[in-house]
Amino acid sequence: MRVIFMGTPEFSVPVLDALVAGGHEIAAVYCQPPRPAGRGKKDRPSPVQARAEALGLPVRHPVSLKGAEAQAEFAAFGAEVAVVVAYGLILPQVVLDAPARGCLNIHASLLPRWRGAAPIHRAILSGDAATGICIMQMEAGLDTGPVLLRQAVAIGAEETTGELHDRLSALGADLIGVALARLDDLVPEPQPEAGVTYAQKIDKAEAALDWTRPAAEVDRLIRGLSPFPGAWTTHQGERIKLLGARLAAGAGAPGAVLDTGFTVACGSGAVQVTRAQRAGRGAQEAESFLRGLPLGPGDVLG
């Protein structure tokens, strides 16, 4: 099938690889323009652009698709279908209508729950037991289109956003192959009105840990914001990112370190930190982290 692929971050790369491996003809790859990054603030191509160029595929990265010239170029590729996953630009109706079979979106939630920008983070932050992938026929609304395929997965008790991100990316790559193979037979299922929630972008202000909150909330914040932006606390004025956790037995003053295994008391209950990072250093498993910064009873975080 002749496909236009539209995606930008690392989440999208396995999908592009799967389309190529599946024998589809990639007419063009659309992604966000290169952005300044690194210490030198030089323009850096997105993960999708880098992968597409490595594969020898034509790449386009318009700032917008609202102009007539950009829309005409898109239509001229003559695609049967566009596959869209974490692209980052709104598609005008004329673009949605250009491919003969429309535009299919790979969305990392069980729609209509968690429409919007950060569905993986929000699923963990909210304590959802499950999430999944939906293949959706795109329309003008924000993730409102009918669903062609969906597959649910359980969220692990200690799973981070980064780990779930990788699982869902692989699942999306598998499921879009199924959808394209069965496109003539799939029946679009309108999303129900009930159960709609919106996954707002993550604000860095959300990342400051409040140890007076219940352990379940602290645990979800640590896992839900790992690896980015990373929930953080302080110890003697030094900021520490906490990147992995599990619920643990114990009680004490909020923020008090209860043992030498990085168990920390919350407003009720406790969490055991399993992965952490000091400023200017790499992330470490708790055992290694504690060799560099020994924390134990008598220490207080926050």
Tab-separated table of C-alpha atoms in Angstrom, residues 21-293:
chain	number	residue	atom	x	y	z
A	21	ALA	CA	9.325	-4.235	6.878
A	22	GLY	CA	5.722	-4.960	5.887
A	23	GLY	CA	6.474	-4.059	2.277
A	24	HIS	CA	4.450	-0.856	2.162
A	25	GLU	CA	5.593	1.865	-0.209
A	26	ILE	CA	6.452	4.962	1.852
A	27	ALA	CA	5.663	7.897	-0.427
A	28	ALA	CA	6.944	10.437	2.112
A	29	VAL	CA	7.694	10.854	5.794
A	30	TYR	CA	6.355	13.935	7.569
A	31	CYS	CA	7.752	15.067	10.922
A	32	GLN	CA	8.328	18.178	13.006
A	33	PRO	CA	11.191	20.456	11.884
A	34	PRO	CA	14.603	20.059	13.536
A	35	ARG	CA	14.817	21.824	16.900
A	36	PRO	CA	17.764	23.373	18.785
A	37	ALA	CA	19.162	20.815	21.236
A	38	GLY	CA	22.275	20.041	23.241
A	39	ARG	CA	24.807	22.409	24.705
A	40	GLY	CA	25.461	24.130	21.389
A	41	LYS	CA	21.749	24.535	20.693
A	42	LYS	CA	22.264	23.345	17.140
A	43	ASP	CA	19.264	22.149	15.163
A	44	ARG	CA	18.784	18.427	15.726
A	45	PRO	CA	16.509	16.283	13.537
A	46	SER	CA	13.735	14.374	15.252
A	47	PRO	CA	14.100	10.620	15.796
A	48	VAL	CA	11.698	9.976	12.902
A	49	GLN	CA	13.614	12.244	10.521
A	50	ALA	CA	16.897	10.587	11.447
A	51	ARG	CA	15.453	7.111	10.901
A	52	ALA	CA	13.712	8.029	7.640
A	53	GLU	CA	16.911	9.510	6.201
A	54	ALA	CA	18.830	6.391	7.246
A	55	LEU	CA	16.262	4.356	5.314
A	56	GLY	CA	16.594	6.632	2.277
A	57	LEU	CA	13.017	7.882	2.486
A	58	PRO	CA	11.898	11.355	1.367
A	59	VAL	CA	11.288	13.629	4.374
A	60	ARG	CA	9.144	16.724	4.724
A	61	HIS	CA	8.982	18.851	7.865
A	62	PRO	CA	6.706	21.823	7.214
A	63	VAL	CA	6.085	24.258	10.058
A	64	SER	CA	2.387	24.087	9.203
A	65	LEU	CA	0.008	22.251	6.899
A	66	LYS	CA	-2.439	25.133	6.671
A	67	GLY	CA	-0.957	26.684	3.536
A	68	ALA	CA	-2.131	25.825	0.031
A	69	GLU	CA	1.390	24.965	-1.148
A	70	ALA	CA	2.004	22.466	1.657
A	71	GLN	CA	-1.428	20.929	1.117
A	72	ALA	CA	-0.896	20.579	-2.619
A	73	GLU	CA	2.469	18.880	-2.074
A	74	PHE	CA	0.869	16.452	0.391
A	75	ALA	CA	-1.915	15.571	-2.060
A	76	ALA	CA	0.566	15.170	-4.925
A	77	PHE	CA	2.171	12.179	-3.230
A	78	GLY	CA	-0.959	10.215	-4.177
A	79	ALA	CA	-1.040	8.116	-1.012
A	80	GLU	CA	-3.719	5.519	-0.420
A	81	VAL	CA	-3.539	6.135	3.311
A	82	ALA	CA	-1.644	8.251	5.844
A	83	VAL	CA	-0.464	6.673	9.093
A	84	VAL	CA	-0.145	9.237	11.877
A	85	VAL	CA	1.460	8.635	15.276
A	86	ALA	CA	2.567	11.425	17.628
A	87	TYR	CA	3.111	13.807	14.703
A	88	GLY	CA	2.535	17.048	16.589
A	89	LEU	CA	0.640	19.165	14.054
A	90	ILE	CA	-3.094	19.561	13.549
A	91	LEU	CA	-4.166	18.161	10.185
A	92	PRO	CA	-6.620	20.415	8.315
A	93	GLN	CA	-9.629	18.730	6.741
A	94	VAL	CA	-8.171	19.057	3.247
A	95	VAL	CA	-5.143	17.034	4.393
A	96	LEU	CA	-7.325	14.443	6.144
A	97	ASP	CA	-9.262	14.019	2.904
A	98	ALA	CA	-6.260	13.788	0.562
A	99	PRO	CA	-5.329	10.082	0.898
A	100	ALA	CA	-7.820	7.820	-0.866
A	101	ARG	CA	-8.384	5.752	2.319
A	102	GLY	CA	-8.059	8.637	4.750
A	103	CYS	CA	-5.697	9.079	7.701
A	104	LEU	CA	-5.238	6.475	10.439
A	105	ASN	CA	-3.974	7.525	13.858
A	106	ILE	CA	-2.205	5.239	16.346
A	107	HIS	CA	-3.215	6.506	19.790
A	108	ALA	CA	-1.742	5.226	23.045
A	109	SER	CA	-4.885	4.884	25.139
A	110	LEU	CA	-8.232	3.121	25.193
A	111	LEU	CA	-10.310	5.870	23.642
A	112	PRO	CA	-12.320	7.842	24.603
A	113	ARG	CA	-10.215	7.797	27.794
A	114	TRP	CA	-7.133	9.997	27.563
A	115	ARG	CA	-7.584	11.873	24.351
A	116	GLY	CA	-4.818	14.398	23.845
A	117	ALA	CA	-1.117	14.927	24.352
A	118	ALA	CA	0.088	12.764	27.255
A	119	PRO	CA	-2.035	9.609	27.480
A	120	ILE	CA	0.723	7.324	28.797
A	121	HIS	CA	1.747	9.655	31.614
A	122	ARG	CA	-1.855	10.309	32.619
A	123	ALA	CA	-2.819	6.641	32.707
A	124	ILE	CA	-0.091	5.917	35.271
A	125	LEU	CA	-0.602	9.153	37.222
A	126	SER	CA	-4.298	8.320	37.590
A	127	GLY	CA	-3.697	4.753	38.730
A	128	ASP	CA	-5.372	3.112	35.724
A	129	ALA	CA	-5.155	-0.675	35.792
A	130	ALA	CA	-4.975	-0.910	32.001
A	131	THR	CA	-4.394	1.114	28.864
A	132	GLY	CA	-3.731	0.139	25.261
A	133	ILE	CA	-3.562	1.125	21.619
A	134	CYS	CA	-6.369	2.311	19.360
A	135	ILE	CA	-6.189	2.580	15.577
A	136	MET	CA	-8.511	5.475	14.822
A	137	GLN	CA	-9.901	6.923	11.600
A	138	MET	CA	-8.973	10.575	11.918
A	139	GLU	CA	-11.423	13.448	11.743
A	140	ALA	CA	-11.170	17.144	12.568
A	141	GLY	CA	-11.781	16.780	16.335
A	142	LEU	CA	-9.053	15.988	18.866
A	143	ASP	CA	-8.878	12.166	18.916
A	144	THR	CA	-12.623	11.940	18.343
A	145	GLY	CA	-12.687	9.671	15.292
A	146	PRO	CA	-14.154	6.169	15.113
A	147	VAL	CA	-11.935	3.298	16.246
A	148	LEU	CA	-11.023	0.523	13.819
A	149	LEU	CA	-8.979	-1.666	16.181
A	150	ARG	CA	-8.095	-1.611	19.856
A	151	GLN	CA	-5.987	-3.765	22.139
A	152	ALA	CA	-5.708	-3.406	25.907
A	153	VAL	CA	-2.681	-4.112	28.092
A	154	ALA	CA	-2.377	-4.217	31.876
A	155	ILE	CA	-0.184	-1.597	33.539
A	156	GLY	CA	2.404	-3.198	35.814
A	157	ALA	CA	2.452	-2.288	39.499
A	158	GLU	CA	5.999	-0.899	39.191
A	159	GLU	CA	5.900	0.155	35.532
A	160	THR	CA	7.152	3.599	34.568
A	161	THR	CA	5.962	5.803	31.740
A	162	GLY	CA	9.192	5.017	29.885
A	163	GLU	CA	8.644	1.275	30.119
A	164	LEU	CA	4.987	1.504	29.142
A	165	HIS	CA	5.901	3.873	26.293
A	166	ASP	CA	8.159	1.212	24.768
A	167	ARG	CA	5.551	-1.548	25.116
A	168	LEU	CA	2.820	0.553	23.533
A	169	SER	CA	5.093	1.712	20.713
A	170	ALA	CA	5.782	-1.908	19.783
A	171	LEU	CA	2.105	-2.790	20.074
A	172	GLY	CA	1.142	0.130	17.834
A	173	ALA	CA	3.626	-1.050	15.221
A	174	ASP	CA	2.061	-4.518	15.256
A	175	LEU	CA	-1.527	-3.311	15.261
A	176	ILE	CA	-1.195	-0.889	12.346
A	177	GLY	CA	0.061	-3.776	10.214
A	178	VAL	CA	-3.079	-5.723	11.081
A	179	ALA	CA	-5.272	-2.701	10.375
A	180	LEU	CA	-3.797	-2.073	6.926
A	181	ALA	CA	-4.112	-5.745	6.000
A	182	ARG	CA	-7.775	-5.803	7.062
A	183	LEU	CA	-8.740	-2.285	6.052
A	184	ASP	CA	-11.526	-3.428	3.722
A	185	ASP	CA	-13.146	-5.515	6.470
A	186	LEU	CA	-12.834	-3.307	9.550
A	187	VAL	CA	-15.980	-1.587	10.788
A	188	PRO	CA	-15.370	1.850	12.341
A	189	GLU	CA	-16.749	1.998	15.889
A	190	PRO	CA	-17.879	5.491	16.967
A	191	GLN	CA	-16.469	6.528	20.325
A	192	PRO	CA	-19.051	6.665	23.126
A	193	GLU	CA	-19.954	9.982	24.707
A	194	ALA	CA	-19.418	8.559	28.190
A	195	GLY	CA	-15.937	8.180	29.618
A	196	VAL	CA	-14.196	10.985	27.738
A	197	THR	CA	-11.083	12.292	29.506
A	198	TYR	CA	-8.292	14.558	28.247
A	199	ALA	CA	-4.584	13.942	28.780
A	200	GLN	CA	-3.190	17.424	29.224
A	201	LYS	CA	0.486	18.023	28.517
A	202	ILE	CA	2.749	17.420	31.484
A	203	ASP	CA	3.702	20.639	33.255
A	204	LYS	CA	7.110	20.581	34.947
A	205	ALA	CA	5.434	22.171	37.971
A	206	GLU	CA	3.716	18.812	38.560
A	207	ALA	CA	7.059	17.128	39.233
A	208	ALA	CA	7.742	18.441	42.757
A	209	LEU	CA	7.043	15.645	45.250
A	210	ASP	CA	4.781	16.340	48.214
A	211	TRP	CA	5.600	13.717	50.826
A	212	THR	CA	2.441	14.541	52.797
A	213	ARG	CA	0.383	12.850	50.056
A	214	PRO	CA	-0.607	9.176	50.410
A	215	ALA	CA	1.996	6.638	49.320
A	216	ALA	CA	-0.131	5.487	46.367
A	217	GLU	CA	-0.111	9.009	44.914
A	218	VAL	CA	3.619	9.495	45.501
A	219	ASP	CA	4.364	6.135	43.881
A	220	ARG	CA	2.265	7.010	40.823
A	221	LEU	CA	3.910	10.426	40.476
A	222	ILE	CA	7.401	8.934	40.545
A	223	ARG	CA	6.561	6.245	37.999
A	224	GLY	CA	4.316	8.452	35.876
A	225	LEU	CA	6.950	11.158	35.387
A	226	SER	CA	9.841	8.740	34.723
A	227	PRO	CA	12.009	9.314	32.789
A	228	PHE	CA	10.742	12.797	31.868
A	229	PRO	CA	10.441	15.287	33.418
A	230	GLY	CA	11.284	13.230	36.531
A	231	ALA	CA	9.620	13.685	39.919
A	232	TRP	CA	12.014	15.434	42.284
A	233	THR	CA	12.675	16.089	45.932
A	234	THR	CA	15.548	17.662	47.853
A	235	HIS	CA	18.105	16.556	50.426
A	236	GLN	CA	20.050	19.279	52.227
A	237	GLY	CA	19.344	21.655	49.369
A	238	GLU	CA	20.336	19.251	46.588
A	239	ARG	CA	17.667	18.339	44.084
A	240	ILE	CA	17.259	14.599	43.458
A	241	LYS	CA	15.144	13.012	40.742
A	242	LEU	CA	13.286	9.852	41.722
A	243	LEU	CA	12.698	7.648	38.696
A	244	GLY	CA	11.398	4.341	40.044
A	245	ALA	CA	9.385	3.258	43.065
A	246	ARG	CA	7.194	0.639	44.635
A	247	LEU	CA	4.761	0.715	47.538
A	248	ALA	CA	6.338	-0.415	50.812
A	249	ALA	CA	5.479	-1.083	54.449
A	250	GLY	CA	6.374	1.590	56.954
A	251	ALA	CA	5.238	4.811	58.584
A	252	GLY	CA	6.814	7.992	59.852
A	253	ALA	CA	6.991	11.721	59.362
A	254	PRO	CA	6.422	12.612	55.679
A	255	GLY	CA	9.742	12.557	53.835
A	256	ALA	CA	11.599	10.645	56.554
A	257	VAL	CA	13.947	7.934	55.282
A	258	LEU	CA	12.976	4.805	57.216
A	259	ASP	CA	15.818	2.403	56.449
A	260	THR	CA	18.975	1.897	54.416
A	261	GLY	CA	16.955	0.507	51.493
A	262	PHE	CA	15.575	3.926	50.423
A	263	THR	CA	12.121	3.515	51.959
A	264	VAL	CA	10.535	6.916	52.523
A	265	ALA	CA	7.486	7.729	54.652
A	266	CYS	CA	4.528	9.506	53.057
A	267	GLY	CA	1.418	11.132	54.505
A	268	SER	CA	0.110	7.598	54.855
A	269	GLY	CA	2.174	4.513	54.074
A	270	ALA	CA	5.579	4.543	52.418
A	271	VAL	CA	7.359	4.026	49.105
A	272	GLN	CA	10.655	2.389	48.326
A	273	VAL	CA	12.669	4.290	45.738
A	274	THR	CA	14.219	1.903	43.205
A	275	ARG	CA	15.960	4.355	40.852
A	276	ALA	CA	17.245	7.907	41.353
A	277	GLN	CA	19.472	10.584	39.862
A	278	ARG	CA	21.559	13.392	41.325
A	279	ALA	CA	21.983	16.667	39.437
A	280	GLY	CA	24.575	16.440	36.684
A	281	ARG	CA	24.872	12.659	36.962
A	282	GLY	CA	23.317	9.633	35.329
A	283	ALA	CA	20.324	7.733	36.655
A	284	GLN	CA	21.211	4.820	38.935
A	285	GLU	CA	19.539	1.857	40.542
A	286	ALA	CA	18.911	2.543	44.223
A	287	GLU	CA	21.734	0.325	45.501
A	288	SER	CA	24.330	2.163	43.413
A	289	PHE	CA	22.788	5.555	44.154
A	290	LEU	CA	22.992	4.977	47.912
A	291	ARG	CA	26.687	4.150	47.708
A	292	GLY	CA	27.278	7.692	46.478
A	293	LEU	CA	24.734	9.351	48.764
